[in-house]
PDB file of C-alpha atoms in Angstrom:
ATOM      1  CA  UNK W   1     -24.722  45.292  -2.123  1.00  0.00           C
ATOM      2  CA  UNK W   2     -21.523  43.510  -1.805  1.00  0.00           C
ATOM      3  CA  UNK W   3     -17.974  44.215  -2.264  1.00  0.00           C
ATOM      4  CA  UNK W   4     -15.798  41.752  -4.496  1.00  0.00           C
ATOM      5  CA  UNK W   5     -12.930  42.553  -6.674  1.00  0.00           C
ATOM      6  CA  UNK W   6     -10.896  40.720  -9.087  1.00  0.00           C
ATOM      7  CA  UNK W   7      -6.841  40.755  -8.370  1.00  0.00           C
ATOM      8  CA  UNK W   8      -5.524  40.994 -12.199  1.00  0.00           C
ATOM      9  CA  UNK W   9      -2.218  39.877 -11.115  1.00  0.00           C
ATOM     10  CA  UNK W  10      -3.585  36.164 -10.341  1.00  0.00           C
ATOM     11  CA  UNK W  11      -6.934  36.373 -13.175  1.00  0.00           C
ATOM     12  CA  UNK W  12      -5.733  33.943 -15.963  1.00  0.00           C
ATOM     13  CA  UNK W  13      -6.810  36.505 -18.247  1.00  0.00           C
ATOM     14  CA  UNK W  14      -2.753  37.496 -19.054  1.00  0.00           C
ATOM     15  CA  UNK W  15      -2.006  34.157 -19.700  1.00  0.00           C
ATOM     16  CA  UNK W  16      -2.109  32.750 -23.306  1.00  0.00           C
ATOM     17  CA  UNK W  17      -3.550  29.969 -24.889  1.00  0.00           C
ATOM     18  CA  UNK W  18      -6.039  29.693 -22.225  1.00  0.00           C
ATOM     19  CA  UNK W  19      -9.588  31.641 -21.869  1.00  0.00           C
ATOM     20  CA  UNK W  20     -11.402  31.667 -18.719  1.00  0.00           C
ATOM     21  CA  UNK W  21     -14.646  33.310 -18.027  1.00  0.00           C
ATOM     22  CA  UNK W  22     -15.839  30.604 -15.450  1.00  0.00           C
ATOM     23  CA  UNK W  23     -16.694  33.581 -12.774  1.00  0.00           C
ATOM     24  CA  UNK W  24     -18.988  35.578 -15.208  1.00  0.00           C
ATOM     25  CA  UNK W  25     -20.549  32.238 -15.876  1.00  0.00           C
ATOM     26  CA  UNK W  26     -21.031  30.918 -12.957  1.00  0.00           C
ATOM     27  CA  UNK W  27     -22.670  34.517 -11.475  1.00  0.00           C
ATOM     28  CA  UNK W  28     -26.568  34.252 -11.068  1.00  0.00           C
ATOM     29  CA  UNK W  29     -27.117  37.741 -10.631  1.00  0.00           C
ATOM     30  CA  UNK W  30     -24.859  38.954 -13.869  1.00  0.00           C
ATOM     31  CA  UNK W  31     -22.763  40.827 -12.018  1.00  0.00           C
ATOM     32  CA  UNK W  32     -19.319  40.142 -13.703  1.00  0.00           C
ATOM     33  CA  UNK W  33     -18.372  41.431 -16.443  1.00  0.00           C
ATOM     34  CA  UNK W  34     -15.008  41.899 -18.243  1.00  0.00           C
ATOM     35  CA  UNK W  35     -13.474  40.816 -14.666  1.00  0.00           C
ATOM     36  CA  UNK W  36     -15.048  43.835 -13.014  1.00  0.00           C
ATOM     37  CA  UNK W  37     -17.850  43.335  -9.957  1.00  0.00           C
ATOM     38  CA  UNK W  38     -20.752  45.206  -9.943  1.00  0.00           C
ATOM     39  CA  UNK W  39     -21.132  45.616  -6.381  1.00  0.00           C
ATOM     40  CA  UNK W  40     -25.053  46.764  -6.886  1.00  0.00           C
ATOM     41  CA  UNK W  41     -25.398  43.370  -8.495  1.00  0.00           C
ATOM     42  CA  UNK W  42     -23.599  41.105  -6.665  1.00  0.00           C
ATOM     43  CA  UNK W  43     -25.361  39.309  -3.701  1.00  0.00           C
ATOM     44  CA  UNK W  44     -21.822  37.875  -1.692  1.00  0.00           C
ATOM     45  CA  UNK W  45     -22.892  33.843  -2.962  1.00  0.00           C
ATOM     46  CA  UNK W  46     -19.424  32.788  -3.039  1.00  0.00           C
ATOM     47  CA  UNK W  47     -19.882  30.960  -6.591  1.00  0.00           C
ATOM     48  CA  UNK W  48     -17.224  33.180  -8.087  1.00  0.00           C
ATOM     49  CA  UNK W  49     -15.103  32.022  -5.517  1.00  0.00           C
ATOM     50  CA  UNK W  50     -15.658  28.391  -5.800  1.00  0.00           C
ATOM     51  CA  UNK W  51     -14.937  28.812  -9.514  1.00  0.00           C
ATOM     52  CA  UNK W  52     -12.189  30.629  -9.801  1.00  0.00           C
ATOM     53  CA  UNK W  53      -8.797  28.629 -10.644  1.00  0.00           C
ATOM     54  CA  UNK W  54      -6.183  30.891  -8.970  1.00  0.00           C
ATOM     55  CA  UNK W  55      -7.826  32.670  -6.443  1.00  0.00           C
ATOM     56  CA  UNK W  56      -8.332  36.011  -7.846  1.00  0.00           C
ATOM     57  CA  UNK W  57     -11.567  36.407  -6.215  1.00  0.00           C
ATOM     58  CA  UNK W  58     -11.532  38.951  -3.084  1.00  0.00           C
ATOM     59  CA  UNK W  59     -14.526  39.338  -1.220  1.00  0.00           C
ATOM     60  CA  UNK W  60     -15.164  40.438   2.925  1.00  0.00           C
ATOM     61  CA  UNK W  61     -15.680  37.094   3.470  1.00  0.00           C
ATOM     62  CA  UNK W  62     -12.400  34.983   4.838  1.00  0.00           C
ATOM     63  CA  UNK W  63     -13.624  31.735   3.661  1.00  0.00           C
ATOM     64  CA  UNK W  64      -9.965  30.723   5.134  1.00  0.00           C
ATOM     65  CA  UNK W  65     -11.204  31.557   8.503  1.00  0.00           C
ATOM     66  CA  UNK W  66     -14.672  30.218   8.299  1.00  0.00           C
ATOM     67  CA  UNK W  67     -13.260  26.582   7.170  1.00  0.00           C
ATOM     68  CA  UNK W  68     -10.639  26.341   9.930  1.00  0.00           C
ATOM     69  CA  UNK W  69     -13.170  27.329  12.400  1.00  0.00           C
ATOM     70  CA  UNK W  70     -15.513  24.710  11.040  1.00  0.00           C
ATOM     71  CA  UNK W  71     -12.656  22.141  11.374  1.00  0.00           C
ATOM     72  CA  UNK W  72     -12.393  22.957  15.780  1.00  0.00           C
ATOM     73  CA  UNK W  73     -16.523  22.648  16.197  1.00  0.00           C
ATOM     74  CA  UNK W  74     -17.784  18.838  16.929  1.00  0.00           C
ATOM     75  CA  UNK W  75     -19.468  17.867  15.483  1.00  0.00           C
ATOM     76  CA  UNK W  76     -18.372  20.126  12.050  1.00  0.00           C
ATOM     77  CA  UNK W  77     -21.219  21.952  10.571  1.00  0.00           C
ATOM     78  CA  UNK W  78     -21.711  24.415   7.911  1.00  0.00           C
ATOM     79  CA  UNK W  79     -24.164  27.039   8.258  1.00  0.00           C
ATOM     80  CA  UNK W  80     -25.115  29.790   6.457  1.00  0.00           C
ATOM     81  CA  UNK W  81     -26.604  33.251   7.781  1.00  0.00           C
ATOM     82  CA  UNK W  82     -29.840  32.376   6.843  1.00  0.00           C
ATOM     83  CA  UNK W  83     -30.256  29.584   9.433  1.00  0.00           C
ATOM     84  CA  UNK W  84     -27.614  31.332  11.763  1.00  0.00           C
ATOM     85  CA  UNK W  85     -25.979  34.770  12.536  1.00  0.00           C
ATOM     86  CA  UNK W  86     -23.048  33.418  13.072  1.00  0.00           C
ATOM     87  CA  UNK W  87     -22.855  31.465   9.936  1.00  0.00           C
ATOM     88  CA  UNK W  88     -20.806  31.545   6.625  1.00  0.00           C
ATOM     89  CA  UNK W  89     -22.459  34.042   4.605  1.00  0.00           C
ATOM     90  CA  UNK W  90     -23.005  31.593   1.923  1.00  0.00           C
ATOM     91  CA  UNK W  91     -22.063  28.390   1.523  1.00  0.00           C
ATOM     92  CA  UNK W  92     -21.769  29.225  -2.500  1.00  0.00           C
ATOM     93  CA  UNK W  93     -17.880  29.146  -2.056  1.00  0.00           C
ATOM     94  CA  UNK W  94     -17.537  25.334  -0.889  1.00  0.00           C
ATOM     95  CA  UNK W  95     -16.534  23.116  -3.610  1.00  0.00           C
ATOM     96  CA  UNK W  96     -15.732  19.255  -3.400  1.00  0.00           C
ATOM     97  CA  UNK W  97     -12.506  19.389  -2.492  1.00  0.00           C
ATOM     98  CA  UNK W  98     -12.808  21.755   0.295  1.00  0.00           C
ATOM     99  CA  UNK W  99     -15.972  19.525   1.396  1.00  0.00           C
ATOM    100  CA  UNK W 100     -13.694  16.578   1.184  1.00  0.00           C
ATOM    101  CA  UNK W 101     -10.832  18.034   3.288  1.00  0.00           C
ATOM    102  CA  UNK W 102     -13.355  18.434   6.176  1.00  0.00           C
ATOM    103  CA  UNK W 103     -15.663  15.385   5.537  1.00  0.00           C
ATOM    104  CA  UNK W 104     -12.823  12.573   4.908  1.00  0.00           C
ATOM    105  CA  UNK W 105     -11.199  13.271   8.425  1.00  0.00           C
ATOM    106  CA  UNK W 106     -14.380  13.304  10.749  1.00  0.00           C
ATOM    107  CA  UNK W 107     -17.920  13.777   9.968  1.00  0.00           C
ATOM    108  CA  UNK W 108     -19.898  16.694   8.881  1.00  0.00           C
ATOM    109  CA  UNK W 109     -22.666  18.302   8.315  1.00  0.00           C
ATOM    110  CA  UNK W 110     -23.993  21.111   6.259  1.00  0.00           C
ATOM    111  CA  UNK W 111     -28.019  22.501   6.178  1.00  0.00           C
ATOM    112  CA  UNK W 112     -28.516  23.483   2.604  1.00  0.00           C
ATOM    113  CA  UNK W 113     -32.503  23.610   3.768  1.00  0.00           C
ATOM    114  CA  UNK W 114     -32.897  27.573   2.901  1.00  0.00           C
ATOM    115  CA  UNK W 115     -30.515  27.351  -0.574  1.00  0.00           C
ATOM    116  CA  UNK W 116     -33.128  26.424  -2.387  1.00  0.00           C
ATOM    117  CA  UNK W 117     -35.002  29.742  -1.860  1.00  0.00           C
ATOM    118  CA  UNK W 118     -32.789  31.941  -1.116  1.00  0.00           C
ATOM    119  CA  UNK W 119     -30.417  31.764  -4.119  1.00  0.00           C
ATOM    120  CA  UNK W 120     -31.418  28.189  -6.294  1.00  0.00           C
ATOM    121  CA  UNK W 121     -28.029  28.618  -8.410  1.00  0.00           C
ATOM    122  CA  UNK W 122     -25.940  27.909  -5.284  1.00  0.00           C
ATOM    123  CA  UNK W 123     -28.547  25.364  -4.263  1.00  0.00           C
ATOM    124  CA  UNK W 124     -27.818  23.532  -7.571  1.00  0.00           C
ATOM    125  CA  UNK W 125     -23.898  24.253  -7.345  1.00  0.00           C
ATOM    126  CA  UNK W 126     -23.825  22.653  -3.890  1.00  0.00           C
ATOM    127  CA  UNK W 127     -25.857  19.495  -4.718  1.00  0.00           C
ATOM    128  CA  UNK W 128     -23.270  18.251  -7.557  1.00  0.00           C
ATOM    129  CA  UNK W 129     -20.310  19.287  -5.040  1.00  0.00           C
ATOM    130  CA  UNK W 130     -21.862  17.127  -2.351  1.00  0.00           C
ATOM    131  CA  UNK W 131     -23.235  14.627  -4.424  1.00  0.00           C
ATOM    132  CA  UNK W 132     -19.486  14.384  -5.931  1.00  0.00           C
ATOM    133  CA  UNK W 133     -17.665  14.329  -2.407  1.00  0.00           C
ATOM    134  CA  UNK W 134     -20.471  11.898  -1.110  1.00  0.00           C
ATOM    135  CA  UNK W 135     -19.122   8.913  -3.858  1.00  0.00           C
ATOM    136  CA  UNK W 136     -15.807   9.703  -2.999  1.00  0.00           C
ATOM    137  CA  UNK W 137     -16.262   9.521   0.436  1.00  0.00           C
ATOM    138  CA  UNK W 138     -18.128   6.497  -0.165  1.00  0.00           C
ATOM    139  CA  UNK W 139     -15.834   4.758  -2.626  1.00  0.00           C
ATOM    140  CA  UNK W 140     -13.163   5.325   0.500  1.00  0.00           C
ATOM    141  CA  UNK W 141     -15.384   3.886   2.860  1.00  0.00           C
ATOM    142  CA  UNK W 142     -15.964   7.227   5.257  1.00  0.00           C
ATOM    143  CA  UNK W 143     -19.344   8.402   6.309  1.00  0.00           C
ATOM    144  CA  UNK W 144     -21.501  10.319   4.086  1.00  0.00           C
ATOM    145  CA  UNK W 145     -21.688  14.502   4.516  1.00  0.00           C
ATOM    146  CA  UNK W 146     -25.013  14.692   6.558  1.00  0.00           C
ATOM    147  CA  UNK W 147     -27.386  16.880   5.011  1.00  0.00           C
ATOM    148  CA  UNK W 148     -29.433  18.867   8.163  1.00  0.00           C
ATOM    149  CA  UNK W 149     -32.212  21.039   8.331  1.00  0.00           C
ATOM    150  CA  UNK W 150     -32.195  22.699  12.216  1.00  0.00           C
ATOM    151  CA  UNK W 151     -35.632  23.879  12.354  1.00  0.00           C
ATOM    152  CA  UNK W 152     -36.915  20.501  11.389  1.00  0.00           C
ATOM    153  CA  UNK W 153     -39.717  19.091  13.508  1.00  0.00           C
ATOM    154  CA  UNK W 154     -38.296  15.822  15.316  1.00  0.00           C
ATOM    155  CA  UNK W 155     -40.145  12.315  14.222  1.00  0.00           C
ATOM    156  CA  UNK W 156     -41.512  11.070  17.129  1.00  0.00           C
ATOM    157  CA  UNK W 157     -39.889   7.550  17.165  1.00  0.00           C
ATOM    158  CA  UNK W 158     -36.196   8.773  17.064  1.00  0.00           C
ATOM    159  CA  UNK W 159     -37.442  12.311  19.128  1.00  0.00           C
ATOM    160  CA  UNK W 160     -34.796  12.101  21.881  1.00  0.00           C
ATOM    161  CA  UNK W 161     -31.796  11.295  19.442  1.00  0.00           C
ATOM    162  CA  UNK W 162     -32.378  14.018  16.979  1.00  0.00           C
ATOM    163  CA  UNK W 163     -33.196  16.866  19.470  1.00  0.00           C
ATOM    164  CA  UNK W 164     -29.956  16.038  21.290  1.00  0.00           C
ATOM    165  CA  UNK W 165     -28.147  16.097  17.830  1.00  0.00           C
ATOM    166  CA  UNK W 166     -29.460  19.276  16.992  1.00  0.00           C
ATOM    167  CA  UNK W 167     -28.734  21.055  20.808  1.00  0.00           C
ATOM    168  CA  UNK W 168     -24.961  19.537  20.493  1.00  0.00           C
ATOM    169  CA  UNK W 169     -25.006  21.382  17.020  1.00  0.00           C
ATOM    170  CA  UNK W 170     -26.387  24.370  17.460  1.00  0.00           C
ATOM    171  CA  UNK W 171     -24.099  24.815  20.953  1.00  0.00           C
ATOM    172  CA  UNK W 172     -21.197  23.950  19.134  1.00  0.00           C
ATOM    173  CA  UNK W 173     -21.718  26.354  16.453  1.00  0.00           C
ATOM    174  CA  UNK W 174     -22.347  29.421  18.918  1.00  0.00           C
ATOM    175  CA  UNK W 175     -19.410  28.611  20.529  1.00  0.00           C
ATOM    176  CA  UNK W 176     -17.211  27.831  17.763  1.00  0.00           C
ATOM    177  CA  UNK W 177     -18.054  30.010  14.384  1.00  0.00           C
ATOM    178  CA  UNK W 178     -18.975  33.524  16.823  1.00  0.00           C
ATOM    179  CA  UNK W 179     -16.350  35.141  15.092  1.00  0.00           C
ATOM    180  CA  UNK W 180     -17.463  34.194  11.517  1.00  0.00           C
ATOM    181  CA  UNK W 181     -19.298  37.449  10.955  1.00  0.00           C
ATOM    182  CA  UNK W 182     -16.711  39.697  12.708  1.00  0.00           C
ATOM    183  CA  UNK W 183     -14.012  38.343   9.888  1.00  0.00           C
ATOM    184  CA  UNK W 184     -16.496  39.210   7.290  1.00  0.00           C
ATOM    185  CA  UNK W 185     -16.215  43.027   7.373  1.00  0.00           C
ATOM    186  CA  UNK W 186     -15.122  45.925   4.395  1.00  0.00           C
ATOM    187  CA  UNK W 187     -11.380  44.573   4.536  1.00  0.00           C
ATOM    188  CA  UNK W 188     -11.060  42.345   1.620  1.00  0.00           C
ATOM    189  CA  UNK W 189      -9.707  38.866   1.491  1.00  0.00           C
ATOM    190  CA  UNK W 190      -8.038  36.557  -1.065  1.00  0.00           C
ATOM    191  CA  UNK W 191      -8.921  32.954  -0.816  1.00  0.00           C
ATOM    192  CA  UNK W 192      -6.932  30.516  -2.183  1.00  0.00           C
ATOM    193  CA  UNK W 193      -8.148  26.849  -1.819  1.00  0.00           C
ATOM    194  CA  UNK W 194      -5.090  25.414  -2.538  1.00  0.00           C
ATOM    195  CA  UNK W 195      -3.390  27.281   0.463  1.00  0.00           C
ATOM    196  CA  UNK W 196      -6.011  26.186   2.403  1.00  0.00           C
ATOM    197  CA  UNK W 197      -6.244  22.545   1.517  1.00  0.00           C
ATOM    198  CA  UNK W 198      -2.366  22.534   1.830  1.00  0.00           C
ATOM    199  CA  UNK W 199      -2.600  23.547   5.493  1.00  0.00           C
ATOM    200  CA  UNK W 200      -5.353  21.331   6.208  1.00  0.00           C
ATOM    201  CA  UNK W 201      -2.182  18.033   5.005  1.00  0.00           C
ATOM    202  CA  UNK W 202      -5.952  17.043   3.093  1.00  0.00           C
ATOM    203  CA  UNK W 203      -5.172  13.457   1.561  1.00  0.00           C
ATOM    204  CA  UNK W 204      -6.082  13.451  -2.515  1.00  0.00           C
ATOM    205  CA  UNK W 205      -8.479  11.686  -3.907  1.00  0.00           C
ATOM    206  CA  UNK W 206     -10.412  10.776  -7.305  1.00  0.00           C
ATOM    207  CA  UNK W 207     -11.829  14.567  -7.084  1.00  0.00           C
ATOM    208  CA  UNK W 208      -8.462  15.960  -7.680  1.00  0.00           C
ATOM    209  CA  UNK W 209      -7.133  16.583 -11.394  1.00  0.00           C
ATOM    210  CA  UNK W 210      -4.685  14.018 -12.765  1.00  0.00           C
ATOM    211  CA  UNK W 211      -2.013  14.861 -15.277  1.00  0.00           C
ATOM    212  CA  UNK W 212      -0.263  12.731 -17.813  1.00  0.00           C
ATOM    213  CA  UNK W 213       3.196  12.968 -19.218  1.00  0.00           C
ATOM    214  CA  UNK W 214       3.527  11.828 -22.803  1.00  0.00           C
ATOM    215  CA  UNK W 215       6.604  10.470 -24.579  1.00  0.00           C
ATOM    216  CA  UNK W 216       7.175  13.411 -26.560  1.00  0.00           C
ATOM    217  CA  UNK W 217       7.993  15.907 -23.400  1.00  0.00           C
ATOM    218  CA  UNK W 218      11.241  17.336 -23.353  1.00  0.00           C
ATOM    219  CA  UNK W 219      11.340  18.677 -20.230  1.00  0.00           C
ATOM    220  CA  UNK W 220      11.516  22.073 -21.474  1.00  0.00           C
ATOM    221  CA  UNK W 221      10.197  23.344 -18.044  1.00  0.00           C
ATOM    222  CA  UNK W 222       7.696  25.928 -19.580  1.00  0.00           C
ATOM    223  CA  UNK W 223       5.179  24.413 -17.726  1.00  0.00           C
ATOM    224  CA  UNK W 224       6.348  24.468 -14.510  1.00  0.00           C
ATOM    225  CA  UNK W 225       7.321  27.748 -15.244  1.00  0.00           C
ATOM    226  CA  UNK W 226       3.579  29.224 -16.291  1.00  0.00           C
ATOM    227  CA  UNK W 227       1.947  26.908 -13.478  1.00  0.00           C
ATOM    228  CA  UNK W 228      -0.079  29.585 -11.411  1.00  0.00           C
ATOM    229  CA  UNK W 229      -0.385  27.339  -8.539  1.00  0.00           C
ATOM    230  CA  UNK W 230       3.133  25.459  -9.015  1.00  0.00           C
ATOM    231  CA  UNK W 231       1.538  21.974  -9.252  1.00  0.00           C
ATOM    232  CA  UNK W 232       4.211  21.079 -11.551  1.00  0.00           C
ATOM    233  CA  UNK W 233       8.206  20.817 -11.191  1.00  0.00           C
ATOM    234  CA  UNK W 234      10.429  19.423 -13.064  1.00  0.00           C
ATOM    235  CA  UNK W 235      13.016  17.139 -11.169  1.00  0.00           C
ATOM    236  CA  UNK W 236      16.220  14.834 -11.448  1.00  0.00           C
ATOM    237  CA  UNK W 237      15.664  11.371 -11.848  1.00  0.00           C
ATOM    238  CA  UNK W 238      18.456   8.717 -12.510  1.00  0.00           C
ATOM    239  CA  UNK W 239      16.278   6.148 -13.619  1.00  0.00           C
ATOM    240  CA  UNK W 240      14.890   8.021 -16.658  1.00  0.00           C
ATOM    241  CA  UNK W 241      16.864   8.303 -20.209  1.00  0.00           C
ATOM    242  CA  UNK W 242      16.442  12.000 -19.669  1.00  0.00           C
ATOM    243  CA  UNK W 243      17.708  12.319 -16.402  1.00  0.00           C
ATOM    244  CA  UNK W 244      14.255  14.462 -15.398  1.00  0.00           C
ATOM    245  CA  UNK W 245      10.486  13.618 -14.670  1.00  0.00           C
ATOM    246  CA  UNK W 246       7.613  15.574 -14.382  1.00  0.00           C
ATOM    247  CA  UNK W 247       6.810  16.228 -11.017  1.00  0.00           C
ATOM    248  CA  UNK W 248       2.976  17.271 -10.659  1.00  0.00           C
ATOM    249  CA  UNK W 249       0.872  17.465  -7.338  1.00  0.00           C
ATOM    250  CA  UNK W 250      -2.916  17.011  -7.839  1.00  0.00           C
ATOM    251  CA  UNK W 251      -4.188  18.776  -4.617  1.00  0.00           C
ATOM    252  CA  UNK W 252      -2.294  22.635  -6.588  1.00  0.00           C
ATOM    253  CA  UNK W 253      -3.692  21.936  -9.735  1.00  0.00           C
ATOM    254  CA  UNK W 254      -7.099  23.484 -10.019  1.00  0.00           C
ATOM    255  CA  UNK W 255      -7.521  22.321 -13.634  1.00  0.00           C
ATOM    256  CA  UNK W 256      -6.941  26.243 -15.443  1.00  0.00           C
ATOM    257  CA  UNK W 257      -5.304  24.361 -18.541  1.00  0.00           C
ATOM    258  CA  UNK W 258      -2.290  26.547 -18.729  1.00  0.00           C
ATOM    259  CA  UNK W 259       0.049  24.300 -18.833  1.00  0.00           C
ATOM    260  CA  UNK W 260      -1.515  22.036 -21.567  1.00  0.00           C
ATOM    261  CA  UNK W 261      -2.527  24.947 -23.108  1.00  0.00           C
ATOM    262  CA  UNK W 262       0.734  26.210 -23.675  1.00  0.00           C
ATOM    263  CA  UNK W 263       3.077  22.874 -24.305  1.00  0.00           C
ATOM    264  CA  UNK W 264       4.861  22.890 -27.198  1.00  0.00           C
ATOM    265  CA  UNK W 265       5.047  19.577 -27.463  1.00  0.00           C
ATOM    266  CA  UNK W 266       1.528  18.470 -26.688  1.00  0.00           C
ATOM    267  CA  UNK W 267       3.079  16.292 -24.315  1.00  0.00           C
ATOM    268  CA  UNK W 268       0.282  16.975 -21.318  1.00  0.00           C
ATOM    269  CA  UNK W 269      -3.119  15.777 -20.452  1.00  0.00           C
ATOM    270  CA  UNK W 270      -5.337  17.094 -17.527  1.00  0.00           C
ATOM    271  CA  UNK W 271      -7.993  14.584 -16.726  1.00  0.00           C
ATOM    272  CA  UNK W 272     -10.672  16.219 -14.739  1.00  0.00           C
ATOM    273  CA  UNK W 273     -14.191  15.293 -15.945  1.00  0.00           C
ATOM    274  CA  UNK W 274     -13.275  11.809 -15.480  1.00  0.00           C
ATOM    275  CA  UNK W 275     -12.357  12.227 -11.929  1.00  0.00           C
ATOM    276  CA  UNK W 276     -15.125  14.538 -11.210  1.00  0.00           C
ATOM    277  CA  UNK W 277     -13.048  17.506 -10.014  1.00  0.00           C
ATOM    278  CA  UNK W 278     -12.518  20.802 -11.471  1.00  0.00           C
ATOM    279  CA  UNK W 279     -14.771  23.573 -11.769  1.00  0.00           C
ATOM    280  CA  UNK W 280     -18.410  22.536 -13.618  1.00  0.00           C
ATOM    281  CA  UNK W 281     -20.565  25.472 -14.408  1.00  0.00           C
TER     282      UNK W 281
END
């Protein structure tokens, strides 16, 4: 049984023009329903979480904790409990842009080698986000995330290599992440991965949302105003006829639609399925 709760005041469900069910989608187990969390149901995957476009998801996980920890081991590693105590309790919550923040500055790797059986939705889920950050990564020119299985028996050419790999690991993580499972107690956390990503200075990318400002925008300002996140202000600039742009920063915007949702004009376009970003369930 797990404890997670939905914060109403952040759930786009108040907002109009805009429907969002993405968490009771995305949950294996059924467990939401009408933004309410059956606690009986609910198994703690994070995929809720990863989902969610303003944070309204509060579980006794600190996901913000768990990421900066992972950010002070070396090498960085992600690890759920199921290959270590003193791992995330799933890594269901990580998205692409949270695996990008960690992967594009120095490399990392995660062991997704018990997902598959333990919970195959969040196996699936974490595939397409690594498979995503991999090309962007890639298109960038970084190293690739590392996929790792810990318990793997070493090849005998490269024996030496790997088993020192693994020992550096698995000492980094007990020193690093031993708080990880004292954070996750009954006191409930909000995680916001814009706040996080913000702190982190994370550079964008093609995995963040782009927005485009049509001709017909009148710089009403309703969309800055309705922007959950506040990826969108509306500035002075001498250069334009107006005397405003549109000011919009792709690592807020989590793609919820509001703001083209609710334009009068029609004067907005969110491109995320292009760029590979946004929630896919």
């Amino acid at each position: 049984m797990a404890k997670r709760e939905i914060d109403l005041n952040r759930c786009l469900f108040h907002y109009t023009n805009v429907s969002c069910n993405r968490c009771e989608t995305v949950c294996p187990q059924q467990a939401v329903k009408n933004r309410v969390v059956d606690a009986d149901r609910c198994d703690d995957c994070g995929l809720c979480t990863a989902v969610c476009p303003t944070g309204a998801v509060q579980s006794c996980v600190d996901y913000d904790s768990c990421l900066s920890q992972t950010t002070a081991l070396e090498p960085q590693v992600l690890m759920c409990a199921q290959v270590s105590a003193h791992g995330m309790q799933c890594l269901g919550a990580l998205t692409r842009q949270l695996l990008w923040a960690l992967a594009s500055r120095r490399p990392l790797a995660i062991d997704t080698s018990r997902c598959a059986a333990c919970n195959p939705a969040v196996s699936q889920w974490l595939d397409q986000e690594i498979a995503a950050c991999n090309q962007a990564l890639e298109k960038a020119g970084k190293a690739s995330i590392r996929l790792v299985h810990v318990r793997e028996a070493a090849p005998s050419k490269p024996k030496v290599a790997r088993r020192s790999f693994f020992r550096s690991l698995l000492s980094a993580t007990a020193q690093g992440v031993a708080d990880f499972t004292a954070a996750q107690t009954e006191r409930l956390y909000a995680f916001d991965p814009v706040i996080w990503l913000e702190k982190q200075q994370t550079e964008t990318c093609n995995l963040f949302p782009a927005l485009t400002v049509s001709g017909s925008c009148n710089f009403c300002g309703l969309c800055a105003m309705l922007c959950p996140e506040k990826a969108i202000t509306i500035t002075e600039d001498a250069s334009s006829a107006s005397g405003k742009k549109v000011q919009f920063s792709p690592l807020r915007c989590t793609a919820c639609a509001v703001c083209t949702g609710n334009c009068p004009h029609e004067a907005l376009t969110l491109s995320t399925e292009a760029k590979g970003c946004g929630p896919h369930v």
